mmCIF file of C-alpha atoms in Angstrom:
data_model
loop_
_atom_site.group_PDB
_atom_site.id
_atom_site.type_symbol
_atom_site.label_atom_id
_atom_site.label_comp_id
_atom_site.label_asym_id
_atom_site.label_seq_id
_atom_site.Cartn_x
_atom_site.Cartn_y
_atom_site.Cartn_z
ATOM 1 C CA MET A 259 52.821 20.291 -28.317
ATOM 2 C CA PRO A 260 56.611 20.436 -28.894
ATOM 3 C CA VAL A 261 58.429 23.246 -27.091
ATOM 4 C CA LEU A 262 61.733 24.703 -28.286
ATOM 5 C CA THR A 263 64.463 25.245 -25.701
ATOM 6 C CA THR A 264 68.254 25.681 -25.572
ATOM 7 C CA ASP A 265 70.902 24.139 -23.400
ATOM 8 C CA ALA A 266 72.921 27.403 -23.094
ATOM 9 C CA GLU A 267 72.458 31.149 -23.157
ATOM 10 C CA SER A 268 74.313 33.973 -24.976
ATOM 11 C CA GLU A 269 76.481 36.419 -23.128
ATOM 12 C CA THR A 270 73.558 38.846 -23.025
ATOM 13 C CA GLY A 271 71.352 36.282 -21.343
ATOM 14 C CA ILE A 272 69.131 35.759 -24.403
ATOM 15 C CA PRO A 273 68.692 32.230 -25.554
ATOM 16 C CA LYS A 274 70.714 31.411 -28.618
ATOM 17 C CA SER A 275 67.611 30.508 -30.567
ATOM 18 C CA LEU A 276 66.343 34.072 -30.189
ATOM 19 C CA SER A 277 69.646 35.905 -31.061
ATOM 20 C CA ASN A 278 70.682 37.188 -34.466
ATOM 21 C CA GLU A 279 72.955 34.213 -34.986
ATOM 22 C CA PRO A 280 71.570 31.210 -36.831
ATOM 23 C CA PRO A 281 70.233 28.424 -34.625
ATOM 24 C CA SER A 282 72.876 26.043 -33.356
ATOM 25 C CA GLU A 283 72.665 22.243 -33.593
ATOM 26 C CA THR A 284 71.995 22.042 -29.860
ATOM 27 C CA MET A 285 68.373 23.158 -30.408
ATOM 28 C CA GLU A 286 65.984 20.219 -29.684
ATOM 29 C CA GLU A 287 62.281 19.596 -29.192
ATOM 30 C CA ILE A 288 60.873 18.405 -25.870
ATOM 31 C CA GLU A 289 57.935 16.055 -26.377
ATOM 32 C CA HIS A 290 55.175 15.597 -23.828
ATOM 33 C CA THR A 291 55.616 12.287 -22.006
ATOM 34 C CA CYS A 292 52.466 12.397 -19.889
ATOM 35 C CA PRO A 293 50.863 9.030 -19.097
ATOM 36 C CA GLN A 294 48.121 8.099 -21.543
ATOM 37 C CA PRO A 295 44.589 6.964 -20.632
ATOM 38 C CA ARG A 296 44.126 3.262 -20.008
ATOM 39 C CA LEU A 297 43.158 1.348 -23.133
ATOM 40 C CA THR A 298 42.705 -2.059 -21.514
ATOM 41 C CA LEU A 299 41.035 -3.098 -18.273
ATOM 42 C CA THR A 300 43.115 -6.170 -17.485
ATOM 43 C CA ALA A 301 44.769 -4.520 -14.473
ATOM 44 C CA PRO A 302 43.721 -1.964 -11.838
ATOM 45 C CA ALA A 303 44.632 1.683 -12.198
ATOM 46 C CA PRO A 304 48.104 2.571 -10.831
ATOM 47 C CA PHE A 305 48.823 4.841 -7.883
ATOM 48 C CA ALA A 306 50.229 8.289 -8.586
ATOM 49 C CA ASP A 307 53.468 7.602 -6.751
ATOM 50 C CA GLU A 308 54.037 4.604 -9.030
ATOM 51 C CA THR A 309 53.458 6.418 -12.316
ATOM 52 C CA SER A 310 53.725 10.159 -11.599
ATOM 53 C CA CYS A 311 53.950 12.523 -14.548
ATOM 54 C CA GLN A 312 57.650 13.252 -15.163
ATOM 55 C CA CYS A 313 57.036 15.241 -18.319
ATOM 56 C CA GLN A 314 59.527 18.130 -18.637
ATOM 57 C CA ALA A 315 57.523 20.009 -21.240
ATOM 58 C CA PRO A 316 55.558 22.946 -19.815
ATOM 59 C CA HIS A 317 51.802 22.508 -19.555
ATOM 60 C CA GLU A 318 50.206 25.543 -21.082
ATOM 61 C CA LYS A 319 46.943 26.676 -19.524
ATOM 62 C CA LEU A 320 43.844 25.453 -21.375
ATOM 63 C CA THR A 321 40.350 26.796 -21.502
ATOM 64 C CA ILE A 322 37.345 24.507 -21.315
ATOM 65 C CA ALA A 323 36.443 25.395 -24.893
ATOM 66 C CA GLN A 324 39.917 24.432 -26.122
ATOM 67 C CA ALA A 325 39.831 21.140 -24.221
ATOM 68 C CA ARG A 326 36.438 20.251 -25.679
ATOM 69 C CA LEU A 327 37.826 20.793 -29.166
ATOM 70 C CA GLY A 328 40.453 18.117 -28.515
ATOM 71 C CA THR A 329 43.474 20.376 -28.015
ATOM 72 C CA PRO A 330 46.283 19.921 -27.320
ATOM 73 C CA VAL A 331 46.739 16.936 -29.627
ATOM 74 C CA ASP A 332 50.039 15.733 -28.199
ATOM 75 C CA ARG A 333 48.867 15.044 -24.620
ATOM 76 C CA PRO A 334 45.650 14.140 -22.787
ATOM 77 C CA VAL A 335 43.684 16.661 -20.753
ATOM 78 C CA ARG A 336 44.423 15.868 -17.106
ATOM 79 C CA VAL A 337 41.161 15.969 -15.102
ATOM 80 C CA TYR A 338 41.178 15.655 -11.327
ATOM 81 C CA ALA A 339 38.290 14.435 -9.113
ATOM 82 C CA ASP A 340 38.529 13.909 -5.385
ATOM 83 C CA GLY A 341 36.399 12.579 -2.586
ATOM 84 C CA ILE A 342 36.065 10.130 0.310
ATOM 85 C CA PHE A 343 34.430 7.325 -1.703
ATOM 86 C CA ASP A 344 33.295 5.406 1.375
ATOM 87 C CA LEU A 345 31.117 2.381 0.510
ATOM 88 C CA PHE A 346 31.827 2.952 -3.187
ATOM 89 C CA HIS A 347 28.491 2.893 -5.040
ATOM 90 C CA SER A 348 26.884 3.717 -8.396
ATOM 91 C CA GLY A 349 26.650 7.432 -7.562
ATOM 92 C CA HIS A 350 30.437 7.589 -7.225
ATOM 93 C CA ALA A 351 30.899 5.628 -10.457
ATOM 94 C CA ARG A 352 28.539 7.899 -12.404
ATOM 95 C CA ALA A 353 30.350 11.021 -11.182
ATOM 96 C CA LEU A 354 33.685 9.566 -12.301
ATOM 97 C CA MET A 355 32.172 8.556 -15.629
ATOM 98 C CA GLN A 356 31.082 12.171 -16.192
ATOM 99 C CA ALA A 357 34.540 13.448 -15.272
ATOM 100 C CA LYS A 358 36.166 10.950 -17.620
ATOM 101 C CA THR A 359 33.972 11.902 -20.581
ATOM 102 C CA LEU A 360 34.157 15.697 -20.192
ATOM 103 C CA PHE A 361 36.684 15.985 -23.025
ATOM 104 C CA PRO A 362 37.597 13.852 -26.063
ATOM 105 C CA ASN A 363 40.960 12.791 -24.621
ATOM 106 C CA SER A 364 40.875 12.837 -20.814
ATOM 107 C CA TYR A 365 43.232 11.350 -18.260
ATOM 108 C CA LEU A 366 41.317 11.013 -14.994
ATOM 109 C CA LEU A 367 43.208 11.343 -11.726
ATOM 110 C CA VAL A 368 41.204 10.558 -8.582
ATOM 111 C CA GLY A 369 42.321 11.801 -5.197
ATOM 112 C CA VAL A 370 41.215 9.889 -2.101
ATOM 113 C CA CYS A 371 41.547 11.525 1.299
ATOM 114 C CA SER A 372 43.181 9.611 4.141
ATOM 115 C CA ASP A 373 41.434 8.381 7.269
ATOM 116 C CA ASP A 374 42.997 11.113 9.412
ATOM 117 C CA LEU A 375 41.740 13.960 7.231
ATOM 118 C CA THR A 376 38.306 12.392 6.736
ATOM 119 C CA HIS A 377 37.744 11.701 10.442
ATOM 120 C CA LYS A 378 38.884 15.217 11.260
ATOM 121 C CA PHE A 379 36.740 17.159 8.782
ATOM 122 C CA LYS A 380 33.825 14.849 7.912
ATOM 123 C CA GLY A 381 33.474 11.939 10.287
ATOM 124 C CA PHE A 382 34.110 8.238 10.765
ATOM 125 C CA THR A 383 34.143 5.981 7.703
ATOM 126 C CA VAL A 384 32.986 2.394 7.252
ATOM 127 C CA MET A 385 35.885 1.454 4.977
ATOM 128 C CA ASN A 386 39.460 2.309 5.881
ATOM 129 C CA GLU A 387 41.698 4.244 3.526
ATOM 130 C CA ALA A 388 43.371 1.151 2.027
ATOM 131 C CA GLU A 389 39.974 -0.334 1.147
ATOM 132 C CA ARG A 390 38.841 2.947 -0.379
ATOM 133 C CA TYR A 391 42.028 3.243 -2.440
ATOM 134 C CA GLU A 392 41.533 -0.263 -3.824
ATOM 135 C CA ALA A 393 37.863 0.374 -4.627
ATOM 136 C CA LEU A 394 38.872 3.341 -6.829
ATOM 137 C CA ARG A 395 41.657 1.416 -8.548
ATOM 138 C CA HIS A 396 39.109 -1.078 -9.839
ATOM 139 C CA CYS A 397 36.755 1.495 -11.353
ATOM 140 C CA ARG A 398 36.982 1.377 -15.148
ATOM 141 C CA TYR A 399 36.916 5.176 -15.560
ATOM 142 C CA VAL A 400 39.939 5.861 -13.341
ATOM 143 C CA ASP A 401 43.408 6.189 -14.898
ATOM 144 C CA GLU A 402 45.355 7.021 -11.739
ATOM 145 C CA VAL A 403 44.702 7.110 -7.977
ATOM 146 C CA ILE A 404 46.322 9.689 -5.698
ATOM 147 C CA ARG A 405 46.546 8.497 -2.107
ATOM 148 C CA ASP A 406 46.309 10.866 0.863
ATOM 149 C CA ALA A 407 44.835 13.642 -1.260
ATOM 150 C CA PRO A 408 44.654 17.124 0.345
ATOM 151 C CA TRP A 409 41.345 18.389 1.724
ATOM 152 C CA THR A 410 41.849 21.758 -0.009
ATOM 153 C CA LEU A 411 43.662 21.916 -3.334
ATOM 154 C CA THR A 412 46.803 24.025 -3.334
ATOM 155 C CA PRO A 413 48.697 25.524 -6.318
ATOM 156 C CA GLU A 414 51.621 23.276 -5.448
ATOM 157 C CA PHE A 415 49.453 20.163 -5.632
ATOM 158 C CA LEU A 416 47.935 21.243 -8.945
ATOM 159 C CA GLU A 417 51.378 21.953 -10.371
ATOM 160 C CA LYS A 418 52.882 18.697 -9.089
ATOM 161 C CA HIS A 419 50.266 16.575 -10.812
ATOM 162 C CA LYS A 420 49.923 18.918 -13.816
ATOM 163 C CA ILE A 421 46.155 19.157 -13.372
ATOM 164 C CA ASP A 422 44.217 21.009 -16.063
ATOM 165 C CA PHE A 423 40.698 20.853 -14.603
ATOM 166 C CA VAL A 424 38.915 19.784 -11.425
ATOM 167 C CA ALA A 425 35.574 17.953 -11.718
ATOM 168 C CA HIS A 426 32.998 17.940 -8.926
ATOM 169 C CA ASP A 427 29.295 18.642 -8.453
ATOM 170 C CA ASP A 428 28.470 22.358 -8.446
ATOM 171 C CA ILE A 429 26.936 22.449 -4.945
ATOM 172 C CA PRO A 430 29.154 24.627 -2.649
ATOM 173 C CA TYR A 431 31.118 22.286 -0.391
ATOM 174 C CA SER A 432 31.597 24.017 2.943
ATOM 175 C CA SER A 433 34.312 22.489 5.093
ATOM 176 C CA ALA A 434 37.525 23.280 6.939
ATOM 177 C CA GLY A 435 36.374 26.821 7.691
ATOM 178 C CA SER A 436 35.503 27.640 4.078
ATOM 179 C CA ASP A 437 32.111 28.231 2.509
ATOM 180 C CA ASP A 438 33.283 26.415 -0.613
ATOM 181 C CA VAL A 439 36.587 24.540 -0.790
ATOM 182 C CA TYR A 440 36.452 24.762 -4.609
ATOM 183 C CA LYS A 441 35.899 28.519 -4.740
ATOM 184 C CA HIS A 442 39.466 29.365 -5.811
ATOM 185 C CA ILE A 443 39.359 26.619 -8.442
ATOM 186 C CA LYS A 444 36.167 28.077 -9.892
ATOM 187 C CA GLU A 445 37.676 31.560 -9.942
ATOM 188 C CA ALA A 446 40.705 30.233 -11.820
ATOM 189 C CA GLY A 447 38.463 28.778 -14.551
ATOM 190 C CA MET A 448 39.591 25.215 -13.795
ATOM 191 C CA PHE A 449 36.312 23.896 -12.363
ATOM 192 C CA VAL A 450 34.044 21.642 -14.459
ATOM 193 C CA PRO A 451 30.737 20.649 -12.817
ATOM 194 C CA THR A 452 29.268 17.145 -12.774
ATOM 195 C CA GLN A 453 25.761 16.034 -11.796
ATOM 196 C CA ARG A 454 24.917 14.170 -8.590
ATOM 197 C CA THR A 455 22.954 10.925 -8.766
ATOM 198 C CA GLU A 456 19.723 11.276 -6.834
ATOM 199 C CA GLY A 457 18.573 8.509 -4.494
ATOM 200 C CA ILE A 458 21.983 7.027 -3.722
ATOM 201 C CA SER A 459 24.718 8.177 -1.366
ATOM 202 C CA THR A 460 26.945 6.788 1.350
ATOM 203 C CA SER A 461 24.771 8.475 3.981
ATOM 204 C CA ASP A 462 21.638 6.843 2.518
ATOM 205 C CA ILE A 463 23.244 3.409 2.660
ATOM 206 C CA ILE A 464 24.357 3.882 6.265
ATOM 207 C CA THR A 465 20.847 5.112 7.142
ATOM 208 C CA ARG A 466 19.345 1.916 5.749
ATOM 209 C CA ILE A 467 21.750 -0.195 7.795
ATOM 210 C CA VAL A 468 21.022 1.723 10.990
ATOM 211 C CA ARG A 469 17.271 1.585 10.352
ATOM 212 C CA ASP A 470 17.325 -2.205 9.876
ATOM 213 C CA TYR A 471 20.088 -2.841 12.387
ATOM 214 C CA ASP A 472 18.270 -5.706 14.142
ATOM 215 C CA VAL A 473 17.736 -7.537 10.859
ATOM 216 C CA TYR A 474 21.404 -7.345 9.871
ATOM 217 C CA ALA A 475 22.591 -8.219 13.393
ATOM 218 C CA ARG A 476 20.404 -11.341 13.423
ATOM 219 C CA ARG A 477 21.561 -12.280 9.933
ATOM 220 C CA ASN A 478 25.237 -12.008 10.847
ATOM 221 C CA LEU A 479 24.706 -13.983 14.054
ATOM 222 C CA GLN A 480 23.222 -16.729 11.903
ATOM 223 C CA ARG A 481 26.258 -16.583 9.640
ATOM 224 C CA GLY A 482 28.665 -17.238 12.487
ATOM 225 C CA TYR A 483 29.701 -13.794 13.687
ATOM 226 C CA THR A 484 30.045 -13.470 17.460
ATOM 227 C CA ALA A 485 28.172 -10.987 19.615
ATOM 228 C CA LYS A 486 31.500 -9.363 20.449
ATOM 229 C CA GLU A 487 32.318 -8.804 16.777
ATOM 230 C CA LEU A 488 28.896 -7.227 16.275
ATOM 231 C CA ASN A 489 29.124 -5.182 19.494
ATOM 232 C CA VAL A 490 25.864 -6.780 20.669
ATOM 233 C CA SER A 491 25.042 -7.094 24.366
ATOM 234 C CA PHE A 492 24.370 -10.464 26.005
ATOM 235 C CA ILE A 493 20.635 -9.753 26.344
ATOM 236 C CA ASN A 494 20.298 -8.630 22.741
ATOM 237 C CA GLU A 495 22.234 -11.633 21.543
ATOM 238 C CA LYS A 496 19.786 -13.978 23.287
ATOM 239 C CA LYS A 497 16.862 -11.962 21.940
ATOM 240 C CA TYR A 498 18.182 -12.124 18.379
ATOM 241 C CA ARG A 499 18.893 -15.837 18.609
ATOM 242 C CA PHE A 500 15.389 -16.468 19.992
ATOM 243 C CA GLN A 501 13.903 -14.422 17.142
ATOM 244 C CA ASN A 502 15.942 -16.456 14.665
ATOM 245 C CA GLN A 503 14.519 -19.665 16.166
ATOM 246 C CA VAL A 504 10.994 -18.254 15.940
ATOM 247 C CA ASP A 505 11.573 -17.326 12.309
ATOM 248 C CA LYS A 506 12.836 -20.830 11.592
ATOM 249 C CA MET A 507 9.722 -22.328 13.172
ATOM 250 C CA LYS A 508 7.529 -19.982 11.147
ATOM 251 C CA GLU A 509 9.355 -21.017 8.026
ATOM 252 C CA LYS A 510 8.899 -24.698 8.851
ATOM 253 C CA VAL A 511 5.184 -24.194 9.526
ATOM 254 C CA LYS A 512 4.869 -22.307 6.274
ATOM 255 C CA ASN A 513 6.633 -25.106 4.418
ATOM 256 C CA VAL A 514 4.391 -27.706 6.073
ATOM 257 C CA GLU A 515 1.296 -25.714 5.119
ATOM 258 C CA GLU A 516 2.460 -25.424 1.545
ATOM 259 C CA LYS A 517 3.275 -29.142 1.390
ATOM 260 C CA SER A 518 -0.102 -29.972 2.990
ATOM 261 C CA LYS A 519 -1.931 -27.876 0.426
ATOM 262 C CA GLU A 520 0.053 -29.535 -2.299
ATOM 263 C CA PHE A 521 -0.777 -32.993 -0.852
ATOM 264 C CA VAL A 522 -4.505 -32.168 -0.580
ATOM 265 C CA ASN A 523 -4.523 -30.928 -4.148
ATOM 266 C CA ARG A 524 -2.847 -34.114 -5.295
ATOM 267 C CA VAL A 525 -5.346 -36.240 -3.308
ATOM 268 C CA GLU A 526 -8.247 -34.328 -4.831
ATOM 269 C CA GLU A 527 -6.853 -34.853 -8.288
ATOM 270 C CA LYS A 528 -6.285 -38.558 -7.589
ATOM 271 C CA SER A 529 -9.771 -38.894 -6.074
ATOM 272 C CA HIS A 530 -11.322 -37.298 -9.097
ATOM 273 C CA ASP A 531 -9.395 -39.661 -11.362
ATOM 274 C CA LEU A 532 -10.365 -42.676 -9.237
ATOM 275 C CA ILE A 533 -14.043 -41.713 -9.198
ATOM 276 C CA GLN A 534 -14.009 -41.214 -12.936
ATOM 277 C CA LYS A 535 -12.311 -44.576 -13.496
ATOM 278 C CA TRP A 536 -14.718 -46.273 -11.041
ATOM 279 C CA GLU A 537 -17.692 -44.845 -12.936
ATOM 280 C CA GLU A 538 -16.264 -46.092 -16.217
ATOM 281 C CA LYS A 539 -15.589 -49.553 -14.747
ATOM 282 C CA SER A 540 -19.060 -49.608 -13.170
ATOM 283 C CA ARG A 541 -20.707 -48.867 -16.494
ATOM 284 C CA GLU A 542 -18.573 -51.533 -18.137
ATOM 285 C CA PHE A 543 -19.451 -54.065 -15.411
ATOM 286 C CA ILE A 544 -23.189 -53.334 -15.571
ATOM 287 C CA GLY A 545 -23.121 -53.557 -19.355
ATOM 288 C CA ASN A 546 -21.306 -56.869 -19.246
ATOM 289 C CA PHE A 547 -23.693 -58.153 -16.552
ATOM 290 C CA LEU A 548 -26.773 -57.196 -18.559
ATOM 291 C CA GLU A 549 -25.245 -58.614 -21.678
ATOM 292 C CA LEU A 550 -24.719 -61.916 -19.885
ATOM 293 C CA PHE A 551 -27.691 -62.129 -17.493
ATOM 294 C CA GLY A 552 -30.290 -59.799 -19.033
ATOM 295 C CA PRO A 553 -33.519 -60.930 -20.784
ATOM 296 C CA ASP A 554 -31.630 -61.230 -24.037
ATOM 297 C CA GLY A 555 -28.412 -62.295 -22.408
ATOM 298 C CA ALA A 556 -26.344 -65.285 -23.463
ATOM 299 C CA TRP A 557 -26.656 -67.041 -20.091
ATOM 300 C CA PHE A 558 -30.410 -66.577 -19.999
ATOM 301 C CA LEU A 559 -30.809 -67.987 -23.496
ATOM 302 C CA GLN A 560 -28.617 -70.951 -22.630
ATOM 303 C CA VAL A 561 -30.615 -71.690 -19.460
ATOM 304 C CA ARG A 562 -33.839 -71.358 -21.415
ATOM 305 C CA LYS A 563 -32.651 -73.808 -24.014
ATOM 306 C CA GLN A 564 -31.557 -76.306 -21.345
ATOM 307 C CA LEU A 565 -34.832 -76.009 -19.424
ATOM 308 C CA SER A 566 -36.800 -76.344 -22.637
ATOM 309 C CA TRP A 567 -34.853 -79.466 -23.519
ATOM 310 C CA MET A 568 -35.357 -80.916 -20.008
ATOM 311 C CA VAL A 569 -39.105 -80.185 -20.002
ATOM 312 C CA THR A 570 -39.514 -81.600 -23.501
ATOM 313 C CA THR A 571 -37.586 -84.731 -22.592
ATOM 314 C CA TRP A 572 -39.496 -85.146 -19.337
ATOM 315 C CA GLY A 573 -42.778 -84.654 -21.153
ATOM 316 C CA LEU A 574 -41.948 -87.329 -23.675
ATOM 317 C CA VAL A 575 -40.901 -89.716 -20.917
ATOM 318 C CA MET A 576 -44.128 -89.094 -19.045
ATOM 319 C CA LYS A 577 -46.144 -89.489 -22.205
ATOM 320 C CA LEU A 578 -44.508 -92.785 -22.954
ATOM 321 C CA ALA A 579 -45.026 -93.928 -19.352
ATOM 322 C CA VAL A 580 -48.712 -93.027 -19.407
ATOM 323 C CA SER A 581 -49.214 -94.636 -22.779
ATOM 324 C CA TRP A 582 -47.503 -97.799 -21.615
ATOM 325 C CA GLY A 583 -49.573 -97.911 -18.404
ATOM 326 C CA CYS A 584 -52.839 -97.345 -20.205
ATOM 327 C CA SER A 585 -52.124 -100.047 -22.740
ATOM 328 C CA HIS A 586 -51.408 -102.606 -20.023
ATOM 329 C CA LEU A 587 -54.374 -101.639 -17.914
ATOM 330 C CA GLY A 588 -56.743 -101.421 -20.850
ATOM 331 C CA LEU A 589 -57.449 -97.742 -20.284
ATOM 332 C CA GLU A 590 -57.963 -95.016 -22.824
ATOM 333 C CA GLU A 591 -54.920 -92.886 -23.432
ATOM 334 C CA PRO A 592 -55.584 -89.341 -21.893
ATOM 335 C CA LEU A 593 -53.174 -87.352 -23.998
ATOM 336 C CA PRO A 594 -54.230 -86.617 -27.579
ATOM 337 C CA GLN A 595 -51.478 -86.751 -30.228
ATOM 338 C CA SER A 596 -52.221 -83.192 -31.339
ATOM 339 C CA ASP A 597 -51.786 -81.727 -27.869
ATOM 340 C CA VAL A 598 -48.244 -80.435 -28.443
ATOM 341 C CA THR A 599 -46.925 -76.866 -28.204
ATOM 342 C CA VAL A 600 -44.556 -75.183 -30.596
ATOM 343 C CA ASP A 601 -41.675 -75.809 -28.231
ATOM 344 C CA GLY A 602 -42.555 -79.500 -28.124
ATOM 345 C CA ILE A 603 -44.186 -79.426 -24.658
ATOM 346 C CA PRO A 604 -47.687 -80.986 -24.369
ATOM 347 C CA GLN A 605 -50.142 -78.439 -23.067
ATOM 348 C CA SER A 606 -51.956 -80.950 -20.852
ATOM 349 C CA PHE A 607 -48.610 -81.999 -19.383
ATOM 350 C CA SER A 608 -47.683 -78.384 -18.691
ATOM 351 C CA MET A 609 -50.969 -77.883 -16.870
ATOM 352 C CA TRP A 610 -50.421 -81.099 -14.956
ATOM 353 C CA VAL A 611 -46.803 -80.236 -13.985
ATOM 354 C CA PHE A 612 -47.397 -76.513 -13.514
ATOM 355 C CA PRO A 613 -50.939 -76.024 -12.190
ATOM 356 C CA GLN A 614 -50.341 -72.274 -11.753
ATOM 357 C CA GLY A 615 -49.233 -71.883 -15.324
ATOM 358 C CA CYS A 616 -46.093 -72.554 -17.251
ATOM 359 C CA PRO A 617 -43.199 -70.232 -16.313
ATOM 360 C CA SER A 618 -42.531 -67.442 -18.759
ATOM 361 C CA VAL A 619 -38.980 -68.608 -19.079
ATOM 362 C CA LEU A 620 -40.299 -71.664 -20.940
ATOM 363 C CA THR A 621 -42.869 -69.891 -23.070
ATOM 364 C CA THR A 622 -41.069 -66.785 -24.230
#
């Protein structure tokens, strides 16, 4: 909100604006020039030393209730969250999201402790400080990143960055000889709690890596990392490489088994199709054969007709020969004129040619 000030004082030391004289023309309003929350995400969040708050207007103390009502209207509520943020994960992001959405108009500053402070008070990190700074800059909820943040917040630090509230989970954080490094912040009414995300933390991730160390070491050896880079001994390197070869062989055998099963299934399907087609062709062949060579087949009828014609012709020739011989020898003709079958074959001739009986092929 605008604040009235003067550029000179009266002889009594009272500002001219508060004396009995009418206000002079030198009276002016000082507007808040605090950085505003990011509206676009086309660039990473800036560092504090690149865009520090140079606002000259005093920052009046706010209560949490006032901040939640959206006051003051002329500047954002400056919320501060700090941490190590090693192996930045979803738990970190959710905590920052909560800090960002505590109030209607929040400007989120995130402090990241340096490697020296972290190694001194907490332990070794996987990512170095530069990597951790960059990870925070690319989180959508962060408006500003403060490098080399203090382990314990001091009044000077809070004043320098014009911090209204500090956001962190409510679990007492004992460190640096204190039962709770946020105790004085809580007593000053500047602490706003956030909720931890269960099931995910930097320690959990490191535990998984340590638990499955052999798996990750073998994987990275396969990807071209040297044993020296992985801090793997000569014996372990050979063991891991041998295990990788065994796994490759197992994979090949598995692939061969799967391909063999697939081939057998295809052969079975083909065999079934072939057997079915063979049965269909067999039925067709047998049907055609019976149609051609069966008792009522075309070939059989044709042969029957030809044999009937041959027998009839031969019978007539023999009849003529016998008649001619009998007439020249003066003998009585043995074959009566009425001795003829329906098919034109003389019965006496049939008995003479076929003593055992005329074949059925000629009589049916």
